[in-house]
């Protein structure tokens, strides 16, 4: 929330016709920051009524045995999450890095790993894989004594980890499977055979591991981060080596004593779109080139390495879409949601929807395909998060349908990253902090910028396309049914992809300079909306669809 306060205190609102910040004569002035709205009795009553209406309409009741209720509460990722904003230790690098110029790199942003959640699945797998690597480097005499590897999940990871597959992702990492390359079949096998034991060899020792070694520990406590976990190497009851980790969001991880890696300084520092605008329009530096030069300066990588990484990202995304388009299945979890992407593709062959209907169906089916792959716990790319991971792949696939060269798609990825960085830096990318506007809204905005850039639009059009797509997601809440990243998440990816194209189509047809709302203003509006949004709509599954839809 510190980031949100920062952007509100320095809203940077301009009308787009001048560079004056907060001149008060043109751009909208953000409202003064206020405490989050209290949840009134009237609102409470409405929620109860909506829930009751759902029961009546569905013709079934929510009555169930206490045992079942408690069982489902533990298997429901978000239902038991705390309704208040989590407190974060000021020592975490993720808190300290929210100031100064944007320093995020592409590999930090586009993370490859298993869905359905970047913080509860991908982060834990990255953590246990890191722990496996560290343990592998311990002295041989220590490893010879080892009898077990264990992982303890705390806080939100323990409360909501079952439904997010935190346990199997953690086990896969402990077994030495890297998030980016772990085959989906391996993760499926872990889920399908929960009692199976697996062997892992570490130096001179071979250990038996199973899901029982992933322990759902205390859900409440004074943790440095709500997503805390520890890895332990044991010799009987003696702990040979232990490390505390934090899955700090978006797949980013830290550990006790973590020091953020040294980074170079960006050649073109910026915190807001208005500074980017100066480089792009006044200095005539193309956006992809600016991102590339900054990326090289910050990460120390060369252009070839960066291009190869983005090609890998595109490959993983398109592979995911292609797989999702072919699989018909009931998705994991209590909703029993049937996948739709494959059926949509089949119907396109005989569809009489006309060009508009066919185009929308095509793009939407791509969004469904990757959203469904995410729900299956398969490998995805955060863009910007796992819940919104269907949008950019749908955009990439639809650009490939137009035979757009891969170099242009690479440029699109760079433009999309610029939008994601701005939103991350000045607002949030987390549904738990800002609702779905921060996930699907930002993904759609990134997608609009990607299309505009890949189709060689000028910078103002790229920025306007991103602004338009984000503007029309403002206020969108996060209310996943039963806490699973399925309803509304998957269909929202389809909508997000279609709205990315809509944002681009509008921006490319209007007179760019006549657009009255600029990107910084809309990002500030998102931050303000996030701050004032009731916590029931921030990934707690305590409001909206999550309480209206009755599962029976
Ligand atoms: S509703 Fe949106 S923000 Fe919430 S989990 Fe789903 S995709 Fe993420």
Coordinates of C-alpha atoms and ligand atoms in Angstrom, one line a residue:
X1 CA 0.0 0.0 0.0
X2 CA 3.0 2.3 0.4
X3 CA 3.3 2.3 -3.3
X4 CA -0.4 3.3 -3.7
X5 CA 0.1 6.1 -1.2
X6 CA 3.1 7.3 -3.1
X7 CA 1.2 7.6 -6.4
X8 CA -1.7 9.3 -4.8
X9 CA 0.6 11.8 -3.1
X10 CA 2.2 12.5 -6.4
X11 CA -0.6 11.7 -8.8
X12 CA 1.1 13.1 -11.8
X13 CA -2.3 13.9 -13.4
X14 CA -1.9 15.8 -16.6
X15 CA -4.5 16.2 -19.3
X16 CA -2.2 14.9 -22.0
X17 CA -1.9 18.3 -23.6
X18 CA 0.7 19.7 -21.2
X19 CA 3.3 18.3 -18.9
X20 CA 2.1 20.2 -15.8
X21 CA 1.5 18.0 -12.9
X22 CA -1.5 18.8 -10.8
X23 CA -2.0 22.2 -12.4
X24 CA -5.6 21.9 -11.4
X25 CA -6.9 23.4 -14.7
X26 CA -7.3 20.3 -16.8
X27 CA -6.6 16.8 -15.7
X28 CA -8.8 15.2 -13.0
X29 CA -7.5 15.7 -9.5
X30 CA -7.5 12.5 -7.6
X31 CA -9.6 12.5 -4.4
X32 CA -7.8 13.0 -1.2
X33 CA -6.7 9.7 0.3
X34 CA -9.1 8.4 2.8
X35 CA -9.3 5.4 5.0
X36 CA -10.8 2.3 3.2
X37 CA -14.5 2.3 3.3
X38 CA -16.0 0.4 6.2
X39 CA -18.3 -2.5 5.3
X40 CA -21.7 -1.2 6.4
X41 CA -24.5 -3.3 7.7
X42 CA -26.5 -2.3 4.6
X43 CA -23.7 -3.7 2.4
X44 CA -23.6 -6.8 4.6
X45 CA -27.3 -7.2 4.3
X46 CA -27.0 -6.9 0.5
X47 CA -24.3 -9.5 0.5
X48 CA -26.4 -11.9 2.5
X49 CA -29.4 -11.3 0.3
X50 CA -27.4 -11.8 -2.9
X51 CA -26.1 -15.0 -1.4
X52 CA -29.6 -16.1 -0.5
X53 CA -30.8 -15.2 -4.0
X54 CA -28.1 -17.4 -5.4
X55 CA -29.3 -20.3 -3.2
X56 CA -32.9 -19.8 -4.4
X57 CA -32.0 -19.5 -8.0
X58 CA -29.7 -22.5 -7.9
X59 CA -32.4 -24.4 -6.1
X60 CA -30.0 -25.8 -3.5
X61 CA -28.9 -25.0 0.0
X62 CA -25.4 -24.4 1.4
X63 CA -26.1 -26.6 4.5
X64 CA -23.4 -29.1 5.0
X65 CA -21.8 -31.0 7.8
X66 CA -19.3 -29.2 10.0
X67 CA -16.6 -31.7 9.0
X68 CA -17.1 -31.0 5.3
X69 CA -17.2 -27.2 5.9
X70 CA -13.9 -27.4 7.8
X71 CA -12.4 -29.7 5.2
X72 CA -13.3 -27.4 2.4
X73 CA -12.2 -24.3 4.2
X74 CA -8.7 -25.8 4.4
X75 CA -8.8 -26.7 0.7
X76 CA -10.1 -23.4 -0.3
X77 CA -7.3 -21.0 -1.2
X78 CA -8.7 -17.6 -0.5
X79 CA -11.8 -18.3 1.6
X80 CA -9.9 -18.2 4.9
X81 CA -7.5 -15.4 4.0
X82 CA -7.5 -12.4 6.3
X83 CA -9.8 -9.7 5.1
X84 CA -7.4 -6.9 6.0
X85 CA -4.3 -5.8 4.1
X86 CA -1.3 -7.9 5.1
X87 CA 1.5 -6.2 6.9
X88 CA 4.9 -6.5 5.3
X89 CA 8.3 -6.3 7.0
X90 CA 10.1 -3.1 6.0
X91 CA 13.2 -5.2 5.6
X92 CA 11.8 -7.0 2.6
X93 CA 13.5 -6.0 -0.6
X94 CA 10.1 -5.9 -2.3
X95 CA 9.1 -3.1 0.0
X96 CA 12.4 -1.1 -0.3
X97 CA 12.4 -1.3 -4.1
X98 CA 9.2 0.6 -4.6
X99 CA 11.0 3.9 -4.7
X100 CA 13.2 5.5 -7.4
X101 CA 13.4 4.7 -11.1
X102 CA 11.9 1.5 -12.5
X103 CA 14.5 -1.2 -12.1
X104 CA 12.4 -4.3 -12.9
X105 CA 14.0 -6.7 -15.5
X106 CA 12.3 -8.8 -18.1
X107 CA 13.2 -12.1 -16.4
X108 CA 11.8 -10.8 -13.1
X109 CA 8.6 -9.8 -14.8
X110 CA 7.9 -12.6 -17.3
X111 CA 8.4 -15.6 -15.0
X112 CA 7.9 -19.1 -16.4
X113 CA 6.5 -21.8 -14.0
X114 CA 3.5 -23.7 -13.0
X115 CA 0.0 -22.1 -12.4
X116 CA -2.4 -21.4 -11.0
X117 CA -0.9 -18.8 -8.7
X118 CA 2.3 -16.9 -9.0
X119 CA 2.6 -16.3 -5.3
X120 CA 1.2 -19.6 -4.0
X121 CA 2.4 -22.1 -6.7
X122 CA 5.2 -20.6 -8.8
X123 CA 6.9 -18.8 -5.9
X124 CA 6.9 -21.9 -3.6
X125 CA 8.3 -24.0 -6.4
X126 CA 11.1 -21.5 -7.1
X127 CA 11.7 -21.5 -3.3
X128 CA 12.0 -25.2 -2.9
X129 CA 14.1 -25.5 -6.1
X130 CA 16.4 -22.9 -4.6
X131 CA 16.5 -24.8 -1.3
X132 CA 17.3 -28.0 -3.2
X133 CA 20.2 -26.3 -5.0
X134 CA 21.6 -24.9 -1.6
X135 CA 21.3 -28.3 0.1
X136 CA 23.1 -29.9 -2.8
X137 CA 26.1 -27.7 -2.1
X138 CA 26.4 -28.7 1.6
X139 CA 29.5 -30.6 2.7
X140 CA 29.4 -34.3 2.1
X141 CA 29.7 -35.3 5.7
X142 CA 26.6 -33.3 6.5
X143 CA 24.6 -34.8 3.6
X144 CA 25.7 -38.3 4.6
X145 CA 23.7 -37.9 7.8
X146 CA 20.6 -36.5 6.2
X147 CA 17.4 -38.5 6.6
X148 CA 14.7 -36.1 5.4
X149 CA 13.9 -32.9 3.6
X150 CA 10.9 -31.0 4.9
X151 CA 9.0 -27.8 4.0
X152 CA 6.8 -25.9 6.4
X153 CA 4.1 -23.6 5.0
X154 CA 2.9 -20.7 7.1
X155 CA 0.3 -17.9 6.9
X156 CA -1.6 -17.6 3.7
X157 CA 0.4 -20.4 2.1
X158 CA -0.8 -22.8 4.8
X159 CA -4.4 -21.4 4.8
X160 CA -4.9 -21.4 1.1
X161 CA -2.2 -23.6 -0.3
X162 CA -4.1 -26.8 -0.9
X163 CA -6.3 -25.4 -3.6
X164 CA -3.4 -23.6 -5.2
X165 CA -1.3 -26.8 -5.5
X166 CA 1.3 -25.3 -3.2
X167 CA 2.2 -28.7 -1.8
X168 CA 2.8 -30.4 -5.1
X169 CA 4.7 -27.4 -6.5
X170 CA 6.9 -27.4 -3.4
X171 CA 7.5 -31.1 -3.7
X172 CA 8.4 -30.8 -7.4
X173 CA 11.0 -28.1 -6.5
X174 CA 12.4 -30.3 -3.7
X175 CA 12.8 -33.1 -6.2
X176 CA 15.0 -30.8 -8.3
X177 CA 12.5 -29.9 -10.9
X178 CA 13.1 -26.3 -12.2
X179 CA 9.9 -24.3 -12.6
X180 CA 10.6 -23.2 -16.2
X181 CA 11.2 -26.7 -17.5
X182 CA 9.2 -29.0 -15.3
X183 CA 6.9 -31.1 -17.7
X184 CA 3.2 -30.6 -17.0
X185 CA 2.8 -34.4 -16.8
X186 CA 5.1 -34.6 -13.8
X187 CA 3.0 -32.1 -11.9
X188 CA -0.2 -33.9 -13.0
X189 CA 1.4 -37.1 -11.7
X190 CA 2.0 -35.6 -8.3
X191 CA -1.6 -34.5 -8.0
X192 CA -3.0 -37.8 -9.2
X193 CA -0.9 -39.9 -6.9
X194 CA -0.8 -38.1 -3.5
X195 CA 0.5 -41.1 -1.6
X196 CA 3.4 -41.9 -3.8
X197 CA 7.0 -41.7 -2.6
X198 CA 9.7 -40.2 -4.8
X199 CA 13.5 -40.7 -4.6
X200 CA 15.8 -37.7 -4.7
X201 CA 19.6 -38.1 -4.7
X202 CA 21.6 -35.3 -3.0
X203 CA 25.3 -36.0 -3.1
X204 CA 26.0 -39.3 -1.3
X205 CA 22.4 -39.6 0.0
X206 CA 19.2 -40.8 -1.5
X207 CA 16.0 -39.6 0.3
X208 CA 12.4 -40.6 0.0
X209 CA 10.1 -37.7 -0.4
X210 CA 6.3 -37.4 -0.6
X211 CA 3.6 -34.8 -0.2
X212 CA 3.6 -35.6 3.5
X213 CA 7.0 -33.8 3.7
X214 CA 5.2 -30.6 2.8
X215 CA 3.6 -29.5 6.1
X216 CA 0.7 -27.1 6.3
X217 CA 1.8 -25.3 9.5
X218 CA 0.5 -22.2 11.4
X219 CA -1.9 -20.0 9.5
X220 CA -1.6 -17.1 11.9
X221 CA 1.5 -15.6 13.5
X222 CA 3.9 -12.7 13.3
X223 CA 5.5 -13.5 10.0
X224 CA 7.7 -11.1 8.0
X225 CA 5.4 -11.8 5.0
X226 CA 2.0 -13.5 4.8
X227 CA 3.5 -16.1 2.4
X228 CA 6.3 -17.5 4.6
X229 CA 7.8 -20.9 4.4
X230 CA 10.9 -22.8 5.7
X231 CA 13.0 -25.5 4.1
X232 CA 14.7 -28.0 6.5
X233 CA 17.3 -30.7 6.0
X234 CA 17.0 -33.2 8.9
X235 CA 19.0 -36.0 10.5
X236 CA 16.3 -37.6 12.6
X237 CA 15.0 -34.9 14.9
X238 CA 18.2 -32.8 14.4
X239 CA 18.0 -29.9 11.9
X240 CA 21.1 -29.9 9.8
X241 CA 20.2 -26.9 7.7
X242 CA 17.2 -24.5 7.6
X243 CA 16.3 -21.4 5.7
X244 CA 13.2 -19.2 5.9
X245 CA 11.8 -17.9 2.6
X246 CA 9.1 -15.5 1.5
X247 CA 7.0 -15.7 -1.7
X248 CA 6.5 -12.0 -2.0
X249 CA 4.1 -11.9 -4.9
X250 CA 4.1 -12.3 -8.7
X251 CA 6.5 -15.3 -8.3
X252 CA 9.2 -13.1 -6.7
X253 CA 11.0 -14.8 -3.8
X254 CA 13.2 -13.7 -0.9
X255 CA 14.8 -15.4 2.1
X256 CA 16.0 -14.4 5.5
X257 CA 19.0 -12.1 5.0
X258 CA 18.2 -11.6 1.3
X259 CA 20.0 -8.8 -0.4
X260 CA 18.6 -7.8 -3.7
X261 CA 21.1 -8.4 -6.5
X262 CA 23.3 -5.5 -7.6
X263 CA 21.8 -3.9 -10.7
X264 CA 23.2 -1.3 -13.1
X265 CA 21.5 2.0 -13.5
X266 CA 19.0 2.5 -16.4
X267 CA 20.3 4.7 -19.2
X268 CA 16.8 6.2 -19.5
X269 CA 15.4 6.4 -16.0
X270 CA 11.7 6.8 -15.7
X271 CA 8.9 6.3 -13.1
X272 CA 5.9 7.5 -15.1
X273 CA 4.6 7.5 -18.6
X274 CA 5.2 11.2 -18.9
X275 CA 9.0 10.7 -18.5
X276 CA 8.9 8.0 -21.1
X277 CA 6.9 10.3 -23.4
X278 CA 9.8 12.8 -23.3
X279 CA 12.3 10.2 -24.4
X280 CA 9.9 8.7 -27.1
X281 CA 8.4 11.9 -28.5
X282 CA 10.9 14.7 -27.8
X283 CA 14.1 12.6 -28.2
X284 CA 12.5 10.2 -30.8
X285 CA 13.9 7.0 -29.2
X286 CA 11.8 4.0 -30.2
X287 CA 10.1 2.4 -27.2
X288 CA 11.5 -1.1 -27.8
X289 CA 15.0 0.3 -28.2
X290 CA 14.6 2.3 -24.9
X291 CA 13.5 -0.8 -23.1
X292 CA 16.3 -2.9 -24.6
X293 CA 19.0 -0.4 -23.7
X294 CA 17.7 -0.1 -20.1
X295 CA 17.4 -3.9 -19.8
X296 CA 21.0 -4.3 -20.9
X297 CA 22.2 -1.6 -18.5
X298 CA 20.2 -2.9 -15.5
X299 CA 20.6 -6.7 -16.0
X300 CA 24.0 -6.8 -17.6
X301 CA 22.7 -9.1 -20.4
X302 CA 23.4 -8.5 -24.1
X303 CA 20.8 -8.1 -26.8
X304 CA 21.1 -11.6 -28.0
X305 CA 20.4 -13.0 -24.5
X306 CA 17.4 -10.8 -24.1
X307 CA 16.0 -11.7 -27.5
X308 CA 16.5 -15.4 -26.7
X309 CA 14.7 -15.0 -23.4
X310 CA 11.7 -13.3 -25.0
X311 CA 11.6 -16.0 -27.7
X312 CA 11.4 -18.6 -25.0
X313 CA 8.6 -16.7 -23.3
X314 CA 6.7 -16.5 -26.6
X315 CA 7.3 -20.2 -27.2
X316 CA 6.0 -21.3 -23.8
X317 CA 3.0 -19.1 -24.2
X318 CA 2.0 -20.3 -27.7
X319 CA 2.7 -23.9 -26.6
X320 CA 0.3 -23.4 -23.7
X321 CA -2.4 -22.0 -26.0
X322 CA -2.0 -24.8 -28.5
X323 CA -2.2 -27.4 -25.7
X324 CA -5.3 -25.7 -24.2
X325 CA -7.0 -25.6 -27.6
X326 CA -6.8 -29.4 -27.8
X327 CA -7.8 -30.5 -24.3
X328 CA -11.3 -31.1 -23.1
X329 CA -11.4 -31.7 -19.4
X330 CA -13.0 -30.9 -16.1
X331 CA -10.7 -28.5 -14.3
X332 CA -9.3 -29.5 -10.9
X333 CA -11.1 -28.4 -7.8
X334 CA -14.6 -28.3 -6.3
X335 CA -16.2 -26.1 -9.1
X336 CA -16.1 -29.0 -11.6
X337 CA -15.8 -26.4 -14.3
X338 CA -15.5 -27.8 -17.8
X339 CA -13.0 -26.3 -20.2
X340 CA -14.3 -24.4 -23.2
X341 CA -11.3 -23.5 -25.5
X342 CA -11.3 -26.7 -27.5
X343 CA -15.1 -26.6 -28.1
X344 CA -14.9 -23.0 -29.2
X345 CA -12.2 -23.9 -31.7
X346 CA -14.3 -26.8 -33.0
X347 CA -17.3 -24.6 -33.4
X348 CA -15.3 -22.0 -35.4
X349 CA -15.0 -24.5 -38.3
X350 CA -18.7 -24.4 -38.9
X351 CA -19.6 -21.1 -37.4
X352 CA -21.9 -18.6 -39.1
X353 CA -21.0 -15.8 -36.8
X354 CA -19.6 -13.6 -39.6
X355 CA -16.1 -12.0 -39.5
X356 CA -16.7 -10.1 -36.3
X357 CA -18.1 -13.0 -34.4
X358 CA -15.4 -15.3 -35.7
X359 CA -12.6 -12.9 -34.8
X360 CA -13.8 -12.4 -31.3
X361 CA -14.4 -16.1 -30.8
X362 CA -10.9 -16.9 -32.1
X363 CA -9.1 -14.4 -29.7
X364 CA -11.4 -15.4 -26.8
X365 CA -10.7 -19.1 -27.3
X366 CA -6.9 -18.4 -27.1
X367 CA -7.5 -16.6 -23.8
X368 CA -9.5 -19.5 -22.5
X369 CA -6.9 -22.0 -23.7
X370 CA -4.1 -20.5 -21.6
X371 CA -6.3 -19.6 -18.7
X372 CA -7.5 -23.2 -18.5
X373 CA -3.9 -24.5 -18.7
X374 CA -3.1 -22.2 -15.7
X375 CA -6.0 -23.7 -13.8
X376 CA -4.7 -27.2 -14.6
X377 CA -1.4 -26.2 -12.9
X378 CA 0.6 -26.4 -16.1
X379 CA 3.5 -24.2 -17.1
X380 CA 2.6 -20.5 -17.8
X381 CA 4.3 -17.2 -17.9
X382 CA 3.3 -14.4 -15.5
X383 CA 2.0 -11.5 -17.6
X384 CA 1.7 -9.8 -15.3
X385 CA 0.4 -12.6 -13.0
X386 CA -0.7 -16.2 -13.2
X387 CA -4.4 -15.4 -12.9
X388 CA -4.1 -13.1 -15.9
X389 CA -1.7 -15.3 -17.8
X390 CA -4.1 -16.1 -20.6
X391 CA -4.2 -12.6 -22.1
X392 CA -0.7 -12.0 -23.6
X393 CA -0.5 -15.5 -25.0
X394 CA -3.8 -14.9 -26.7
X395 CA -2.5 -11.6 -28.1
X396 CA 0.8 -13.3 -29.3
X397 CA -1.1 -16.1 -31.0
X398 CA -3.5 -13.7 -32.7
X399 CA -0.5 -11.7 -33.9
X400 CA 1.1 -14.8 -35.2
X401 CA -2.1 -15.5 -37.1
X402 CA -1.5 -12.3 -38.9
X403 CA 2.1 -13.5 -39.8
X404 CA 3.6 -10.7 -37.7
X405 CA 7.4 -11.4 -37.7
X406 CA 8.9 -12.6 -34.4
X407 CA 11.1 -9.4 -34.2
X408 CA 8.0 -7.3 -34.1
X409 CA 6.4 -9.6 -31.5
X410 CA 9.6 -9.2 -29.5
X411 CA 9.1 -5.4 -29.7
X412 CA 5.6 -6.0 -28.5
X413 CA 6.8 -7.9 -25.5
X414 CA 9.1 -4.9 -24.6
X415 CA 6.2 -2.4 -25.0
X416 CA 3.9 -4.6 -22.9
X417 CA 6.7 -4.8 -20.2
X418 CA 6.9 -1.0 -20.1
X419 CA 3.2 -0.8 -19.3
X420 CA 3.4 -3.6 -16.7
X421 CA 6.4 -1.9 -15.1
X422 CA 4.6 1.4 -14.8
X423 CA 1.6 -0.2 -13.2
X424 CA 3.7 -2.3 -10.8
X425 CA 5.8 0.8 -9.8
X426 CA 2.9 3.3 -9.4
X427 CA 0.0 1.1 -8.4
X428 CA 0.0 -2.7 -8.0
X429 CA -0.1 -5.9 -9.9
X430 CA -1.7 -7.9 -7.1
X431 CA -5.4 -8.9 -6.9
X432 CA -4.9 -9.1 -3.1
X433 CA -3.9 -5.4 -3.1
X434 CA -6.0 -3.9 -5.9
X435 CA -8.6 -6.3 -7.2
X436 CA -8.7 -7.8 -10.6
X437 CA -8.1 -4.4 -12.3
X438 CA -4.5 -4.9 -11.2
X439 CA -4.2 -8.3 -12.8
X440 CA -6.5 -8.7 -15.8
X441 CA -6.8 -4.9 -16.2
X442 CA -3.0 -4.6 -16.4
X443 CA -2.7 -7.7 -18.6
X444 CA -5.2 -6.3 -21.1
X445 CA -3.5 -2.9 -21.1
X446 CA -0.1 -4.7 -21.7
X447 CA -1.8 -6.6 -24.5
X448 CA -3.1 -3.4 -26.2
X449 CA 0.3 -1.9 -26.1
X450 CA 1.8 -5.1 -27.5
X451 CA -0.6 -5.1 -30.5
X452 CA 0.0 -1.4 -31.1
X453 CA 3.8 -1.8 -31.0
X454 CA 3.9 -5.0 -33.0
X455 CA 1.8 -3.2 -35.7
X456 CA 4.3 -0.3 -35.8
X457 CA 2.0 2.3 -34.2
X458 CA 3.5 5.6 -33.0
X459 CA 4.2 6.0 -29.3
X460 CA 1.1 8.1 -28.5
X461 CA -1.1 5.3 -30.0
X462 CA 0.7 2.6 -28.0
X463 CA 0.2 4.6 -24.8
X464 CA -3.4 5.4 -25.7
X465 CA -4.2 1.8 -26.5
X466 CA -2.8 0.8 -23.1
X467 CA -4.7 3.5 -21.4
X468 CA -8.0 2.6 -23.0
X469 CA -7.8 -1.1 -22.1
X470 CA -6.8 -0.2 -18.5
X471 CA -9.5 2.4 -18.2
X472 CA -12.2 0.0 -18.9
X473 CA -11.1 -2.5 -16.2
X474 CA -11.0 0.2 -13.5
X475 CA -12.9 -1.0 -10.4
X476 CA -12.9 -4.7 -11.4
X477 CA -12.9 -6.7 -8.2
X478 CA -11.2 -10.0 -7.4
X479 CA -13.7 -12.5 -6.2
X480 CA -12.6 -16.0 -7.2
X481 CA -15.3 -18.6 -6.6
X482 CA -14.2 -21.1 -3.9
X483 CA -10.8 -19.3 -4.0
X484 CA -9.9 -21.2 -7.2
X485 CA -8.3 -19.3 -10.1
X486 CA -11.1 -20.3 -12.5
X487 CA -14.3 -18.3 -12.1
X488 CA -14.2 -15.5 -13.1
X489 CA -10.4 -15.6 -13.9
X490 CA -10.4 -17.8 -17.0
X491 CA -13.2 -16.0 -18.8
X492 CA -11.7 -12.7 -17.8
X493 CA -8.5 -13.7 -19.6
X494 CA -10.7 -14.2 -22.8
X495 CA -12.3 -10.8 -22.2
X496 CA -8.9 -9.2 -21.4
X497 CA -7.5 -10.4 -24.7
X498 CA -10.5 -9.1 -26.7
X499 CA -10.4 -5.8 -24.8
X500 CA -6.7 -5.5 -25.7
X501 CA -7.7 -5.6 -29.3
X502 CA -10.5 -3.2 -28.7
X503 CA -8.2 -0.8 -26.9
X504 CA -5.8 -0.9 -29.9
X505 CA -8.6 -0.6 -32.5
X506 CA -10.0 2.5 -30.8
X507 CA -6.5 4.1 -30.3
X508 CA -5.5 3.5 -33.8
X509 CA -8.6 5.1 -35.3
X510 CA -9.0 8.2 -33.1
X511 CA -6.9 11.3 -33.3
X512 CA -4.2 10.4 -30.7
X513 CA -3.7 13.9 -29.4
X514 CA -7.4 14.4 -28.8
X515 CA -7.6 11.6 -26.2
X516 CA -8.5 13.3 -22.9
X517 CA -7.2 10.7 -20.5
X518 CA -3.6 9.8 -20.4
X519 CA -1.9 6.6 -19.1
X520 CA -0.5 8.1 -15.8
X521 CA -3.9 9.4 -14.9
X522 CA -5.5 6.0 -15.4
X523 CA -2.7 4.3 -13.4
X524 CA -3.3 6.8 -10.6
X525 CA -7.0 6.1 -10.8
X526 CA -6.3 2.4 -10.5
X527 CA -4.1 3.0 -7.4
X528 CA -6.9 5.2 -5.9
X529 CA -9.5 2.6 -6.6
X530 CA -7.3 -0.1 -5.2
X531 CA -6.8 1.8 -2.0
X532 CA -10.5 2.4 -1.5
X533 CA -11.7 -1.0 -2.6
X534 CA -13.3 -3.1 0.2
X535 CA -11.0 -5.9 1.2
X536 CA -13.8 -8.4 0.5
X537 CA -13.0 -7.8 -3.2
X538 CA -9.3 -8.3 -2.9
X539 CA -8.7 -12.1 -3.4
X540 CA -10.4 -13.0 -0.1
X541 CA -13.3 -14.8 -1.8
X542 CA -15.6 -13.0 0.7
X543 CA -17.6 -10.9 -1.7
X544 CA -19.0 -10.7 -5.2
X545 CA -19.2 -13.9 -7.2
X546 CA -17.5 -15.8 -4.5
X547 CA -20.5 -15.5 -2.2
X548 CA -23.2 -15.2 -4.9
X549 CA -22.5 -18.4 -6.8
X550 CA -23.5 -21.5 -4.8
X551 CA -21.7 -24.7 -5.5
X552 CA -23.7 -27.8 -5.1
Ligands
LIG1 S1 -10.4 -12.6 -10.1 FE1 -8.7 -11.6 -11.2 S2 -7.3 -10.9 -9.7 FE2 -8.7 -12.4 -8.7 S3 -7.6 -14.3 -8.8 FE3 -8.9 -14.2 -10.6 S4 -7.6 -13.3 -12.2 FE4 -6.6 -12.9 -10.3

